[in-house]
CSV table of C-alpha atoms in Angstrom, one decimal:
chain,number,residue,atom,x,y,z
N,1,MET,CA,-4.9,6.4,2.0
N,2,GLY,CA,-2.2,3.8,2.8
N,3,PHE,CA,-4.6,0.8,2.2
N,4,GLY,CA,-5.9,2.5,-0.9
N,5,LEU,CA,-2.3,2.6,-2.3
N,6,LEU,CA,-1.8,-1.0,-1.3
N,7,ILE,CA,-4.9,-2.1,-3.2
N,8,ILE,CA,-3.9,-0.1,-6.3
N,9,GLY,CA,-0.4,-1.5,-6.2
N,10,TYR,CA,-1.5,-5.1,-5.7
N,11,SER,CA,-4.1,-4.8,-8.5
N,12,ALA,CA,-1.2,-4.1,-10.8
N,13,LEU,CA,0.4,-7.5,-9.8
N,14,LEU,CA,-2.7,-9.3,-11.0
N,15,LEU,CA,-1.4,-8.8,-14.6
N,16,LEU,CA,1.1,-11.4,-13.4
N,17,ARG,CA,4.1,-10.8,-15.5
N,18,ILE,CA,2.6,-10.3,-18.9
N,19,VAL,CA,4.0,-6.8,-19.1
N,20,PRO,CA,6.7,-5.2,-16.8
N,21,ILE,CA,4.1,-3.4,-14.7
N,22,GLU,CA,5.2,-5.0,-11.4
N,23,ILE,CA,7.8,-2.3,-11.0
N,24,VAL,CA,4.9,0.2,-10.7
N,25,GLY,CA,2.9,-2.1,-8.4
N,26,PHE,CA,5.7,-2.6,-5.9
N,27,PHE,CA,6.5,1.1,-5.9
N,28,ILE,CA,2.9,2.1,-5.2
N,29,MET,CA,2.7,-0.6,-2.4
N,30,TYR,CA,5.9,0.8,-0.9
N,31,LEU,CA,4.2,4.2,-0.7
N,32,GLY,CA,1.2,2.7,1.0
N,33,LEU,CA,3.3,0.7,3.4
N,34,GLU,CA,5.4,3.8,4.2
N,35,LYS,CA,2.2,5.6,5.3
N,36,LEU,CA,0.8,2.6,7.3
N,37,SER,CA,4.1,1.8,9.0
N,38,LYS,CA,3.6,5.1,11.0
N,39,TYR,CA,0.7,3.4,12.7
N,40,GLU,CA,2.0,-0.2,12.9
N,41,LYS,CA,5.8,-0.7,13.0
N,42,LYS,CA,5.5,-4.3,12.0
N,43,LEU,CA,4.4,-3.2,8.5
N,44,SER,CA,7.8,-1.6,8.0
N,45,TYR,CA,9.2,-5.1,7.4
N,46,ALA,CA,6.9,-5.6,4.4
N,47,LYS,CA,7.9,-2.1,3.3
N,48,TYR,CA,11.6,-3.2,3.1
N,49,ALA,CA,10.6,-6.3,1.3
N,50,ALA,CA,8.7,-4.1,-1.2
N,51,VAL,CA,11.9,-2.2,-1.9
N,52,PHE,CA,13.7,-5.5,-2.7
N,53,MET,CA,10.9,-6.6,-5.0
N,54,PHE,CA,11.0,-3.2,-6.7
N,55,ALA,CA,14.7,-3.7,-7.4
N,56,GLU,CA,14.0,-7.3,-8.6
N,57,SER,CA,11.2,-5.9,-10.9
N,58,VAL,CA,13.8,-3.6,-12.5
N,59,LEU,CA,15.8,-6.6,-13.4
N,60,SER,CA,12.7,-8.4,-14.7
N,61,SER,CA,11.7,-5.4,-16.8
N,62,LEU,CA,15.1,-5.2,-18.4
N,63,MET,CA,14.9,-8.9,-19.3
N,64,TRP,CA,11.4,-8.4,-20.7
N,65,ILE,CA,12.7,-5.5,-22.9
N,66,GLU,CA,15.6,-7.6,-24.0
N,67,LYS,CA,13.3,-10.5,-25.1
N,68,SER,CA,10.5,-8.4,-26.6
N,69,PHE,CA,12.8,-6.2,-28.7
N,70,ASP,CA,15.5,-8.8,-29.4
N,71,ILE,CA,18.4,-6.7,-28.1
N,72,SER,CA,21.3,-7.6,-25.9
N,73,ILE,CA,21.7,-5.8,-22.5
N,74,GLY,CA,25.2,-6.7,-21.2
N,75,PHE,CA,25.3,-9.5,-18.6
N,76,LEU,CA,21.5,-10.2,-19.0
N,77,SER,CA,22.3,-12.2,-22.0
N,78,ALA,CA,24.0,-14.9,-19.8
N,79,ALA,CA,22.1,-18.2,-19.7
N,80,TYR,CA,22.0,-18.5,-16.0
N,81,ILE,CA,20.5,-15.0,-15.4
N,82,GLU,CA,16.9,-16.1,-16.1
N,83,THR,CA,17.2,-18.9,-13.5
N,84,VAL,CA,18.7,-16.5,-10.9
N,85,GLU,CA,16.0,-14.0,-11.6
N,86,ASN,CA,13.3,-16.6,-11.3
N,87,ILE,CA,14.6,-17.7,-7.9
N,88,LEU,CA,14.9,-14.1,-6.6
N,89,TYR,CA,11.4,-13.4,-7.8
N,90,HIS,CA,9.6,-16.3,-6.2
N,91,ALA,CA,11.6,-16.2,-2.9
N,92,GLY,CA,11.2,-12.5,-2.6
N,93,LEU,CA,7.5,-12.7,-3.3
N,94,LEU,CA,7.0,-15.3,-0.7
N,95,VAL,CA,8.9,-13.3,2.0
N,96,PHE,CA,7.1,-10.1,1.0
N,97,HIS,CA,3.7,-11.8,1.5
N,98,ILE,CA,4.6,-13.4,4.8
N,99,LEU,CA,5.8,-10.0,6.2
N,100,LEU,CA,2.7,-8.3,4.7
N,101,TYR,CA,0.4,-10.8,6.5
N,102,TYR,CA,2.4,-10.4,9.7
N,103,GLY,CA,1.9,-6.6,9.6
N,104,LEU,CA,-1.8,-6.7,8.5
N,105,SER,CA,-2.5,-9.2,11.3
N,106,ALA,CA,-0.9,-6.8,13.8
N,107,ILE,CA,-2.7,-3.7,12.7
N,108,SER,CA,-6.0,-5.6,12.5
N,109,LYS,CA,-5.5,-6.9,16.1
N,110,VAL,CA,-4.7,-3.4,17.4
N,111,SER,CA,-7.7,-1.9,15.6
N,112,GLY,CA,-10.1,-4.6,16.9
N,113,TYR,CA,-10.7,-6.0,13.4
N,114,ASP,CA,-10.8,-9.7,14.2
N,115,LYS,CA,-11.7,-10.7,10.7
N,116,GLY,CA,-8.4,-9.1,9.5
N,117,VAL,CA,-6.5,-11.5,11.7
N,118,THR,CA,-8.5,-14.5,10.5
N,119,ARG,CA,-8.1,-13.5,6.9
N,120,SER,CA,-4.4,-13.1,7.3
N,121,ARG,CA,-4.1,-16.6,8.6
N,122,PHE,CA,-6.2,-17.9,5.7
N,123,ALA,CA,-4.0,-16.0,3.3
N,124,ILE,CA,-0.9,-17.7,4.8
N,125,VAL,CA,-2.5,-21.1,4.2
N,126,THR,CA,-3.4,-20.2,0.6
N,127,THR,CA,0.2,-19.0,0.0
N,128,GLY,CA,1.5,-22.3,1.3
N,129,VAL,CA,-0.8,-24.4,-0.9
N,130,TYR,CA,0.2,-22.3,-4.0
N,131,TYR,CA,3.9,-22.5,-3.4
N,132,VAL,CA,3.8,-26.3,-2.6
N,133,ALA,CA,1.9,-26.8,-5.9
N,134,ALA,CA,4.3,-24.6,-7.8
N,135,ILE,CA,7.4,-26.4,-6.4
N,136,CYS,CA,5.9,-29.9,-7.1
N,137,GLY,CA,5.1,-28.8,-10.6
N,138,SER,CA,8.7,-27.8,-11.2
N,139,LEU,CA,10.2,-31.0,-9.7
N,140,ILE,CA,7.9,-33.6,-11.2
N,141,PRO,CA,9.4,-34.7,-14.6
N,142,ASN,CA,7.4,-33.8,-17.7
N,143,SER,CA,4.7,-32.1,-15.6
N,144,ALA,CA,5.0,-28.7,-17.1
N,145,GLN,CA,2.4,-29.4,-19.8
N,146,PHE,CA,-0.5,-30.5,-17.6
N,147,MET,CA,0.5,-28.5,-14.4
N,148,ALA,CA,0.9,-25.1,-16.0
N,149,LYS,CA,-2.8,-24.2,-16.2
N,150,PRO,CA,-3.9,-25.4,-12.7
N,151,ILE,CA,-0.9,-23.6,-11.2
N,152,TRP,CA,-1.8,-20.4,-13.1
N,153,ILE,CA,-5.4,-20.7,-11.8
N,154,MET,CA,-4.2,-21.2,-8.3
N,155,GLN,CA,-2.0,-18.1,-8.6
N,156,ILE,CA,-5.0,-16.0,-9.6
N,157,VAL,CA,-7.1,-17.4,-6.7
N,158,TRP,CA,-4.2,-16.8,-4.3
N,159,MET,CA,-3.8,-13.1,-5.4
N,160,LEU,CA,-7.6,-12.6,-5.2
N,161,VAL,CA,-7.5,-13.8,-1.6
N,162,ASN,CA,-4.8,-11.3,-0.9
N,163,LEU,CA,-6.8,-8.5,-2.5
N,164,TRP,CA,-9.9,-9.6,-0.5
N,165,LEU,CA,-7.7,-9.2,2.7
N,166,LEU,CA,-6.6,-5.8,1.7
N,167,LEU,CA,-10.1,-4.6,0.8
N,168,GLY,CA,-11.4,-5.7,4.2
N,169,CYS,CA,-8.6,-3.8,5.9
N,170,PHE,CA,-9.3,-0.8,3.7
N,171,MET,CA,-13.0,-0.7,4.7
N,172,MET,CA,-12.7,-1.6,8.4
N,173,ILE,CA,-9.5,-0.1,9.7
N,174,VAL,CA,-9.4,3.6,10.4
N,175,THR,CA,-6.1,5.3,10.9
N,176,ASP,CA,-5.5,8.7,12.6
N,177,GLU,CA,-4.9,10.2,9.1
N,178,MET,CA,-8.4,9.0,8.0
N,179,LEU,CA,-10.0,10.4,11.1
N,180,GLU,CA,-8.3,13.8,10.7
N,181,ASP,CA,-9.5,14.0,7.1
N,182,GLU,CA,-13.1,13.0,8.0
N,183,ASN,CA,-13.1,15.5,10.9
N,184,LYS,CA,-11.9,18.2,8.6
N,185,LYS,CA,-14.6,17.4,6.0
N,186,TYR,CA,-17.3,17.3,8.7
N,187,ALA,CA,-16.1,20.7,10.1
N,188,GLU,CA,-16.3,22.3,6.6
N,189,PHE,CA,-19.8,20.8,6.0
N,190,ILE,CA,-21.1,22.1,9.4
N,191,GLU,CA,-19.6,25.5,8.7
N,192,LYS,CA,-21.4,25.7,5.3
N,193,ASN,CA,-24.7,24.3,6.9
N,194,PRO,CA,-24.8,25.8,10.4
N,195,LYS,CA,-28.5,24.9,10.8
N,196,LEU,CA,-27.6,21.2,10.9
N,197,ALA,CA,-25.1,21.6,13.8
N,198,SER,CA,-26.0,20.7,17.3
N,199,GLU,CA,-25.9,23.3,20.1
N,200,LYS,CA,-22.5,22.0,21.3
N,201,GLU,CA,-21.1,22.2,17.7
N,202,LYS,CA,-22.5,25.8,17.3
N,203,LYS,CA,-20.8,26.9,20.5
N,204,GLN,CA,-17.5,25.3,19.3
N,205,ILE,CA,-17.8,27.0,15.9
N,206,GLU,CA,-18.5,30.4,17.5
N,207,LYS,CA,-15.6,29.9,19.9
N,208,ALA,CA,-13.2,29.0,17.0
N,209,LYS,CA,-14.4,32.1,15.1
N,210,LYS,CA,-13.8,34.4,18.0
N,211,ALA,CA,-10.3,32.9,18.6
N,212,GLN,CA,-9.5,33.3,14.9
N,213,ALA,CA,-10.7,36.9,14.9
N,214,LYS,CA,-8.7,37.7,18.1
N,215,LYS,CA,-5.6,36.2,16.4
N,216,ASN,CA,-6.1,38.2,13.2
N,217,LYS,CA,-6.6,41.4,15.3
N,218,LYS,CA,-3.3,40.7,17.2
N,219,ASN,CA,-1.4,40.1,13.9
N,220,LYS,CA,-2.8,43.3,12.5
N,221,SER,CA,-1.8,45.4,15.6
N,222,ASP,CA,1.7,43.8,15.6
N,223,SER,CA,2.2,44.7,11.9
N,224,LYS,CA,1.6,48.3,12.8
N,225,LYS,CA,4.4,48.4,15.3
N,226,PHE,CA,7.0,48.0,12.5
N,227,THR,CA,7.7,51.2,10.6
N,228,ALA,CA,10.1,51.6,7.7
N,229,THR,CA,13.2,53.6,8.4
N,230,LYS,CA,15.4,55.3,5.9
N,231,ILE,CA,19.0,54.1,6.0
N,232,LYS,CA,21.3,57.1,6.0
């Protein structure tokens, strides 16, 4: 469930900043990281970074509303706010991804998913290439016109690499929560189809039924001990 939420949240970021949907994406990713941090503490760092990015997305959304509807929202009208927000966004996004890779690499290593460790390292390299290109594009004079499209394409590729990493973890890493859910589903299936159960499973089912019947009988006998008394 945790990786599923991460994938849904990250998919929302693929809309880049066309609409203020990042606030939803980072909130969903926070929920996913909250679940996964129970199994790997190193993912809690990315969880806190997601909280920061959620707060930054609130600011970004307000600025989008201000521009789209041509209204003035207090201090957001100041000229320097857009520059500050841009710096906070890119710096925060970089930190968030580094911490995410760190956590995913750790949980992949513990789970024996070696490809997850390799993909995390590859994602770090991709992140470095994208950020170097973006910084160079902003520093080189008069480069905005011919650098905008290549950088945009690189950003799409970078985010798809991250989604590829998350999908791999989703398919290959099994948490206790997933195992418990699968065991529950399997137990329900065997109970409905007892003919498909092995001899060992049949004995376990019979034992569980007897234990439940004994528990119900005890609860019933205990309830009879209590009699209503009239208060005088």
